[in-house]
């Protein structure tokens, strides 16, 4: 009799351990709100990768969904472990054993998001019958009261202002503030809102390449409650030449200022040989600046990278003329020009020790 009690206790303990994945119980998924249902996802082999789309969901609300996996591998399967790619996602299987033609039902709960975008979460499902997992990609489109008219902005010059245009779907309130989440741009105070649209001006904080950022908009809804919405945006420089570092610190050698940098050419974007590029100092408001003579030596390192040495020397004048120019500003930038004198790259300049 004691032996049977011991066996029964071990079986109960085993059931508790094998129970819901990651220590979660089905009751944790129970909450009010709509339940999104996906079409059955056919599982043909393991390992493999499959995908399902849950449709649209309102911003700022928890996503609750049920996904079904149809076992078409021809073999019975037993769930060993489930591993979501984010702590914001809870996954609970209805059962752990699948017959040859059975269906695995998964209950999902995804934390609320303020980001208006197509959100993708990946779930790795490990079965006893395979060391490699099944990867299930789950997509859901988060919709909200605002959107951008253009999610990719093309930039030609660093520090040049650009304008972002947006649409208002169902705001019913007032936009109060706009900012960059990842610091790729700085907004100005020139913000305009109408009943169906909005726009604002900004300047980039970087000088080459592509940066993915979020436009964070603080607003009040129709009930005067403060809310936040994040809109994905890509800032993309179109210039084919960039520099590392993007700001060149120059050291003084005699009456000249000298510095070296690496010049990177984006493959396929520059339509002329590197040795035919022209280099010139950006013109300053004072045309009599004493620093107007620049020499650039280009040493080819690879098909995409060259090493450049920049030498900026004073132009010789008589003493009277030089006294007038002594307070003239130092050239702020070195411009790289291609065919038709088009600017294809910009290198910022600063004398060592100066801001």
Short mmCIF file of C-alpha atoms in Angstrom, two decimals:
data_model
loop_
_atom_site.label_atom_id
_atom_site.label_comp_id
_atom_site.label_asym_id
_atom_site.label_seq_id
_atom_site.Cartn_x
_atom_site.Cartn_y
_atom_site.Cartn_z
CA UNK A 1 0.00 0.00 0.00
CA UNK A 2 2.84 2.38 0.87
CA UNK A 3 4.54 1.48 -2.40
CA UNK A 4 1.44 2.53 -4.39
CA UNK A 5 1.22 5.82 -2.43
CA UNK A 6 4.86 6.53 -3.27
CA UNK A 7 4.27 5.83 -6.97
CA UNK A 8 1.17 8.07 -6.97
CA UNK A 9 3.08 10.93 -5.30
CA UNK A 10 5.89 10.73 -7.88
CA UNK A 11 3.37 10.77 -10.71
CA UNK A 12 1.73 13.91 -9.30
CA UNK A 13 5.08 15.63 -8.89
CA UNK A 14 5.97 14.72 -12.47
CA UNK A 15 2.71 16.21 -13.72
CA UNK A 16 3.45 19.52 -11.97
CA UNK A 17 6.94 19.71 -13.49
CA UNK A 18 5.78 18.80 -17.00
CA UNK A 19 2.85 21.22 -16.81
CA UNK A 20 2.65 24.63 -18.50
CA UNK A 21 5.71 25.98 -20.31
CA UNK A 22 8.10 28.28 -18.44
CA UNK A 23 6.08 28.01 -15.23
CA UNK A 24 3.05 29.77 -16.74
CA UNK A 25 -0.46 28.55 -16.22
CA UNK A 26 -3.34 28.83 -18.70
CA UNK A 27 -5.11 31.09 -16.24
CA UNK A 28 -2.42 33.71 -16.80
CA UNK A 29 -3.71 34.25 -20.32
CA UNK A 30 -7.29 34.85 -19.30
CA UNK A 31 -8.21 38.54 -19.60
CA UNK A 32 -10.81 40.66 -21.27
CA UNK A 33 -10.40 41.71 -24.88
CA UNK A 34 -10.70 40.16 -28.33
CA UNK A 35 -9.00 36.84 -29.08
CA UNK A 36 -7.21 36.81 -32.45
CA UNK A 37 -7.38 33.51 -34.32
CA UNK A 38 -5.03 32.44 -37.11
CA UNK A 39 -5.51 29.89 -39.83
CA UNK A 40 -3.98 26.50 -39.10
CA UNK A 41 -0.23 26.46 -39.76
CA UNK A 42 0.88 23.25 -41.48
CA UNK A 43 3.96 21.61 -39.97
CA UNK A 44 5.58 19.48 -42.69
CA UNK A 45 9.03 18.81 -41.20
CA UNK A 46 11.33 19.47 -38.26
CA UNK A 47 13.46 21.53 -38.21
CA UNK A 48 11.68 24.16 -40.30
CA UNK A 49 10.38 27.73 -40.16
CA UNK A 50 6.72 28.68 -40.57
CA UNK A 51 4.81 31.94 -40.29
CA UNK A 52 1.34 33.19 -39.45
CA UNK A 53 -0.23 36.66 -39.48
CA UNK A 54 -2.78 37.56 -36.83
CA UNK A 55 -4.13 40.64 -38.64
CA UNK A 56 -4.64 44.13 -37.16
CA UNK A 57 -4.69 45.06 -33.48
CA UNK A 58 -5.22 48.42 -31.70
CA UNK A 59 -2.21 50.23 -30.27
CA UNK A 60 -1.61 50.10 -26.54
CA UNK A 61 -3.65 46.93 -25.93
CA UNK A 62 -2.52 43.46 -25.00
CA UNK A 63 -2.58 41.01 -27.89
CA UNK A 64 -4.30 37.71 -27.12
CA UNK A 65 -4.31 35.05 -29.80
CA UNK A 66 -4.67 31.34 -30.49
CA UNK A 67 -2.48 29.65 -33.09
CA UNK A 68 -2.97 26.06 -34.32
CA UNK A 69 -0.18 23.87 -35.70
CA UNK A 70 -1.25 20.99 -37.93
CA UNK A 71 1.07 17.98 -37.71
CA UNK A 72 1.74 16.77 -41.27
CA UNK A 73 5.17 15.25 -40.64
CA UNK A 74 3.82 11.69 -40.69
CA UNK A 75 5.18 11.08 -37.17
CA UNK A 76 3.70 11.57 -33.69
CA UNK A 77 5.32 14.50 -31.84
CA UNK A 78 5.80 15.45 -28.20
CA UNK A 79 6.53 19.00 -27.08
CA UNK A 80 9.68 19.22 -24.95
CA UNK A 81 10.20 22.97 -24.52
CA UNK A 82 8.91 26.28 -25.89
CA UNK A 83 11.17 29.34 -26.06
CA UNK A 84 9.72 32.76 -27.11
CA UNK A 85 12.26 35.32 -28.33
CA UNK A 86 11.02 38.02 -25.96
CA UNK A 87 9.92 38.23 -22.35
CA UNK A 88 6.96 40.30 -23.58
CA UNK A 89 5.43 37.14 -25.08
CA UNK A 90 3.77 34.32 -23.12
CA UNK A 91 3.08 30.97 -24.82
CA UNK A 92 1.00 28.16 -23.33
CA UNK A 93 0.27 24.90 -25.23
CA UNK A 94 -3.12 23.24 -24.79
CA UNK A 95 -1.47 19.81 -24.91
CA UNK A 96 2.02 18.38 -25.39
CA UNK A 97 1.36 15.32 -27.53
CA UNK A 98 0.41 15.41 -31.21
CA UNK A 99 -0.91 12.44 -33.09
CA UNK A 100 0.26 11.82 -36.65
CA UNK A 101 -2.47 14.10 -37.99
CA UNK A 102 -3.12 16.01 -34.75
CA UNK A 103 -3.20 19.75 -34.04
CA UNK A 104 -1.27 21.69 -31.42
CA UNK A 105 -3.13 24.70 -30.02
CA UNK A 106 -1.01 27.55 -28.60
CA UNK A 107 -2.41 30.42 -26.52
CA UNK A 108 -0.38 33.61 -26.91
CA UNK A 109 -0.28 36.81 -24.91
CA UNK A 110 1.84 39.74 -26.16
CA UNK A 111 2.41 42.83 -24.03
CA UNK A 112 0.91 46.14 -25.27
CA UNK A 113 2.97 48.17 -27.73
CA UNK A 114 3.01 51.88 -28.60
CA UNK A 115 4.82 51.18 -31.87
CA UNK A 116 2.72 51.39 -35.02
CA UNK A 117 4.31 48.76 -37.22
CA UNK A 118 4.19 45.14 -38.24
CA UNK A 119 5.45 43.42 -35.08
CA UNK A 120 7.10 40.01 -35.47
CA UNK A 121 7.84 37.62 -32.60
CA UNK A 122 9.51 34.25 -33.04
CA UNK A 123 8.78 31.13 -31.03
CA UNK A 124 11.12 28.13 -30.95
CA UNK A 125 9.29 24.87 -30.26
CA UNK A 126 11.44 21.90 -29.31
CA UNK A 127 10.09 18.37 -29.72
CA UNK A 128 11.36 15.17 -28.14
CA UNK A 129 11.85 13.76 -31.63
CA UNK A 130 14.36 16.41 -32.84
CA UNK A 131 17.34 18.31 -31.43
CA UNK A 132 16.61 21.30 -33.69
CA UNK A 133 13.44 23.33 -33.16
CA UNK A 134 10.48 24.40 -35.20
CA UNK A 135 10.56 28.23 -35.49
CA UNK A 136 7.14 29.87 -35.59
CA UNK A 137 7.10 33.54 -36.68
CA UNK A 138 3.98 35.35 -35.51
CA UNK A 139 3.16 38.73 -37.13
CA UNK A 140 0.59 41.26 -36.00
CA UNK A 141 -0.06 44.70 -37.43
CA UNK A 142 -0.40 47.35 -34.71
CA UNK A 143 -2.66 50.17 -35.90
CA UNK A 144 -3.17 53.56 -34.29
CA UNK A 145 -4.42 57.13 -34.70
CA UNK A 146 -1.33 58.44 -36.54
CA UNK A 147 0.92 57.40 -39.41
CA UNK A 148 3.78 58.73 -41.52
CA UNK A 149 3.18 59.59 -45.17
CA UNK A 150 6.75 58.51 -45.96
CA UNK A 151 8.67 56.15 -43.71
CA UNK A 152 12.03 56.63 -45.50
CA UNK A 153 13.59 60.10 -45.71
CA UNK A 154 16.45 60.68 -48.17
CA UNK A 155 19.12 63.13 -47.00
CA UNK A 156 21.80 64.80 -49.12
CA UNK A 157 23.76 66.95 -46.65
CA UNK A 158 24.56 66.68 -42.92
CA UNK A 159 22.94 69.34 -40.73
CA UNK A 160 20.43 70.14 -43.48
CA UNK A 161 16.82 70.38 -42.25
CA UNK A 162 14.25 67.93 -43.57
CA UNK A 163 10.48 67.76 -43.21
CA UNK A 164 8.43 64.78 -42.03
CA UNK A 165 4.78 64.55 -43.12
CA UNK A 166 2.16 62.50 -41.32
CA UNK A 167 -1.50 61.50 -41.43
CA UNK A 168 -4.12 61.71 -38.70
CA UNK A 169 -6.61 58.83 -38.75
CA UNK A 170 -8.57 59.10 -35.52
CA UNK A 171 -6.65 61.32 -33.13
CA UNK A 172 -9.46 63.50 -31.87
CA UNK A 173 -7.01 65.54 -29.81
CA UNK A 174 -3.88 67.66 -29.87
CA UNK A 175 -0.25 66.72 -30.56
CA UNK A 176 1.96 68.27 -27.90
CA UNK A 177 5.53 67.17 -28.62
CA UNK A 178 7.62 65.23 -31.15
CA UNK A 179 11.04 63.67 -30.47
CA UNK A 180 13.53 61.06 -31.67
CA UNK A 181 13.63 57.88 -29.58
CA UNK A 182 17.15 56.82 -30.67
CA UNK A 183 18.66 60.26 -31.18
CA UNK A 184 19.08 60.20 -34.96
CA UNK A 185 17.54 63.66 -35.39
CA UNK A 186 16.68 66.86 -33.53
CA UNK A 187 13.27 68.43 -34.01
CA UNK A 188 12.61 72.15 -34.38
CA UNK A 189 9.68 74.11 -33.04
CA UNK A 190 8.08 74.45 -36.48
CA UNK A 191 5.23 71.97 -36.02
CA UNK A 192 1.95 72.16 -37.92
CA UNK A 193 -1.22 70.13 -37.24
CA UNK A 194 -4.49 70.13 -39.16
CA UNK A 195 -7.57 67.93 -38.81
CA UNK A 196 -6.13 65.24 -41.13
CA UNK A 197 -2.38 65.77 -41.22
CA UNK A 198 0.71 67.04 -39.42
CA UNK A 199 4.29 67.93 -40.28
CA UNK A 200 7.48 68.91 -38.47
CA UNK A 201 11.06 69.86 -39.32
CA UNK A 202 14.23 68.22 -38.02
CA UNK A 203 17.97 67.93 -38.64
CA UNK A 204 20.01 64.69 -38.61
CA UNK A 205 22.64 64.07 -35.93
CA UNK A 206 24.74 61.77 -38.15
CA UNK A 207 26.40 62.33 -41.53
CA UNK A 208 26.35 59.10 -43.55
CA UNK A 209 24.69 55.71 -43.95
CA UNK A 210 21.22 54.60 -42.86
CA UNK A 211 19.68 54.86 -39.40
CA UNK A 212 16.43 53.31 -38.20
CA UNK A 213 14.67 55.42 -35.58
CA UNK A 214 11.27 56.02 -34.02
CA UNK A 215 9.31 59.27 -34.15
CA UNK A 216 7.77 59.51 -30.68
CA UNK A 217 4.65 61.68 -30.60
CA UNK A 218 3.16 62.85 -27.31
CA UNK A 219 -0.50 63.80 -27.66
CA UNK A 220 -3.80 64.19 -25.83
CA UNK A 221 -6.71 62.09 -27.04
CA UNK A 222 -10.35 63.18 -27.27
CA UNK A 223 -10.76 62.64 -23.50
CA UNK A 224 -7.69 64.83 -22.77
CA UNK A 225 -5.61 61.85 -21.63
CA UNK A 226 -1.89 62.02 -22.39
CA UNK A 227 -0.68 59.23 -24.68
CA UNK A 228 2.37 58.22 -26.72
CA UNK A 229 2.72 56.68 -30.16
CA UNK A 230 5.96 55.55 -31.86
CA UNK A 231 6.24 55.67 -35.67
CA UNK A 232 9.17 53.84 -37.34
CA UNK A 233 11.29 55.96 -39.70
CA UNK A 234 14.46 55.39 -41.75
CA UNK A 235 16.89 58.25 -42.43
CA UNK A 236 19.08 57.50 -45.44
CA UNK A 237 21.97 59.59 -46.77
CA UNK A 238 22.21 59.48 -50.55
CA UNK A 239 25.83 60.66 -50.79
CA UNK A 240 28.05 57.77 -52.00
CA UNK A 241 31.21 58.88 -50.14
CA UNK A 242 31.62 58.86 -46.38
CA UNK A 243 34.50 59.28 -43.95
CA UNK A 244 35.79 57.56 -40.84
CA UNK A 245 35.89 59.52 -38.62
CA UNK A 246 33.13 61.80 -39.87
CA UNK A 247 34.84 64.78 -38.18
CA UNK A 248 38.55 65.21 -38.86
CA UNK A 249 40.75 66.67 -36.10
CA UNK A 250 43.63 68.58 -37.70
CA UNK A 251 47.05 69.07 -36.05
CA UNK A 252 49.18 72.13 -36.72
CA UNK A 253 52.47 71.63 -38.56
CA UNK A 254 54.20 74.94 -39.17
CA UNK A 255 51.71 77.24 -40.85
CA UNK A 256 49.52 74.36 -42.05
CA UNK A 257 46.92 72.05 -40.51
CA UNK A 258 47.21 68.33 -41.31
CA UNK A 259 45.02 65.28 -40.71
CA UNK A 260 44.26 61.82 -42.11
CA UNK A 261 41.01 59.89 -42.47
CA UNK A 262 39.57 56.85 -44.23
CA UNK A 263 37.30 57.49 -47.19
CA UNK A 264 34.63 54.86 -47.84
CA UNK A 265 32.83 54.59 -51.19
CA UNK A 266 29.42 52.91 -51.14
CA UNK A 267 29.61 50.10 -53.76
CA UNK A 268 27.72 50.88 -56.95
CA UNK A 269 26.80 54.47 -56.05
CA UNK A 270 29.85 56.41 -57.24
CA UNK A 271 29.83 56.80 -61.04
CA UNK A 272 33.48 57.85 -61.48
CA UNK A 273 36.98 56.72 -60.40
CA UNK A 274 38.18 57.84 -56.98
CA UNK A 275 41.25 59.55 -58.43
CA UNK A 276 38.98 61.91 -60.40
CA UNK A 277 37.19 63.29 -57.36
CA UNK A 278 37.67 66.97 -56.54
CA UNK A 279 38.20 68.32 -53.01
CA UNK A 280 37.42 71.86 -51.93
CA UNK A 281 36.93 73.76 -48.68
CA UNK A 282 33.41 74.96 -47.99
CA UNK A 283 33.13 78.68 -48.62
CA UNK A 284 32.73 80.81 -45.51
CA UNK A 285 30.79 84.10 -45.24
CA UNK A 286 34.14 85.91 -45.17
CA UNK A 287 35.63 85.40 -48.64
CA UNK A 288 38.96 86.70 -47.33
CA UNK A 289 39.54 83.73 -45.04
CA UNK A 290 43.28 83.04 -44.77
CA UNK A 291 42.71 79.26 -44.87
CA UNK A 292 41.76 78.71 -48.50
CA UNK A 293 44.49 76.45 -49.86
CA UNK A 294 43.82 72.71 -49.48
CA UNK A 295 45.74 69.69 -50.74
CA UNK A 296 44.35 66.14 -50.50
CA UNK A 297 46.47 63.07 -51.18
CA UNK A 298 44.45 59.90 -51.87
CA UNK A 299 45.98 56.45 -51.30
CA UNK A 300 43.83 53.54 -52.52
CA UNK A 301 43.60 50.72 -49.94
CA UNK A 302 40.82 48.54 -51.40
CA UNK A 303 37.95 48.74 -53.87
CA UNK A 304 35.82 50.62 -51.32
CA UNK A 305 38.34 52.31 -48.99
CA UNK A 306 41.07 54.90 -49.46
CA UNK A 307 43.28 56.76 -47.03
CA UNK A 308 43.37 60.52 -47.47
CA UNK A 309 45.76 63.13 -46.08
CA UNK A 310 44.36 66.64 -45.83
CA UNK A 311 46.69 69.65 -45.68
CA UNK A 312 45.19 73.11 -45.20
CA UNK A 313 47.65 75.98 -45.58
CA UNK A 314 47.42 79.72 -45.19
CA UNK A 315 47.40 81.81 -48.31
CA UNK A 316 50.24 84.32 -48.31
CA UNK A 317 49.24 87.98 -48.26
CA UNK A 318 50.89 91.24 -47.36
CA UNK A 319 50.93 92.17 -43.65
CA UNK A 320 48.13 94.75 -43.92
CA UNK A 321 45.81 92.29 -45.65
CA UNK A 322 46.62 89.49 -43.16
CA UNK A 323 45.78 91.68 -40.14
CA UNK A 324 42.30 92.20 -41.56
CA UNK A 325 41.79 88.44 -41.95
CA UNK A 326 43.25 87.32 -38.61
CA UNK A 327 39.76 86.74 -37.10
CA UNK A 328 38.37 84.92 -40.14
CA UNK A 329 36.72 81.55 -39.37
CA UNK A 330 38.40 78.22 -40.01
CA UNK A 331 36.81 76.21 -42.89
CA UNK A 332 34.06 74.04 -41.36
CA UNK A 333 33.93 71.29 -43.99
CA UNK A 334 35.78 69.62 -46.84
CA UNK A 335 33.51 69.01 -49.82
CA UNK A 336 34.01 66.10 -52.23
CA UNK A 337 32.66 66.78 -55.71
CA UNK A 338 31.99 64.31 -58.50
CA UNK A 339 30.74 64.79 -62.04
CA UNK A 340 29.04 68.13 -62.77
CA UNK A 341 30.48 69.45 -59.46
CA UNK A 342 27.84 67.53 -57.52
CA UNK A 343 28.65 67.08 -53.82
CA UNK A 344 29.12 63.35 -53.18
CA UNK A 345 30.63 63.52 -49.69
CA UNK A 346 31.29 65.90 -46.79
CA UNK A 347 34.04 65.74 -44.16
CA UNK A 348 33.68 68.00 -41.13
CA UNK A 349 36.85 69.80 -40.04
CA UNK A 350 38.03 70.97 -36.63
CA UNK A 351 41.39 72.08 -35.33
CA UNK A 352 42.74 69.91 -32.54
CA UNK A 353 41.60 71.18 -29.17
CA UNK A 354 38.61 73.11 -30.52
CA UNK A 355 34.95 72.19 -30.34
#
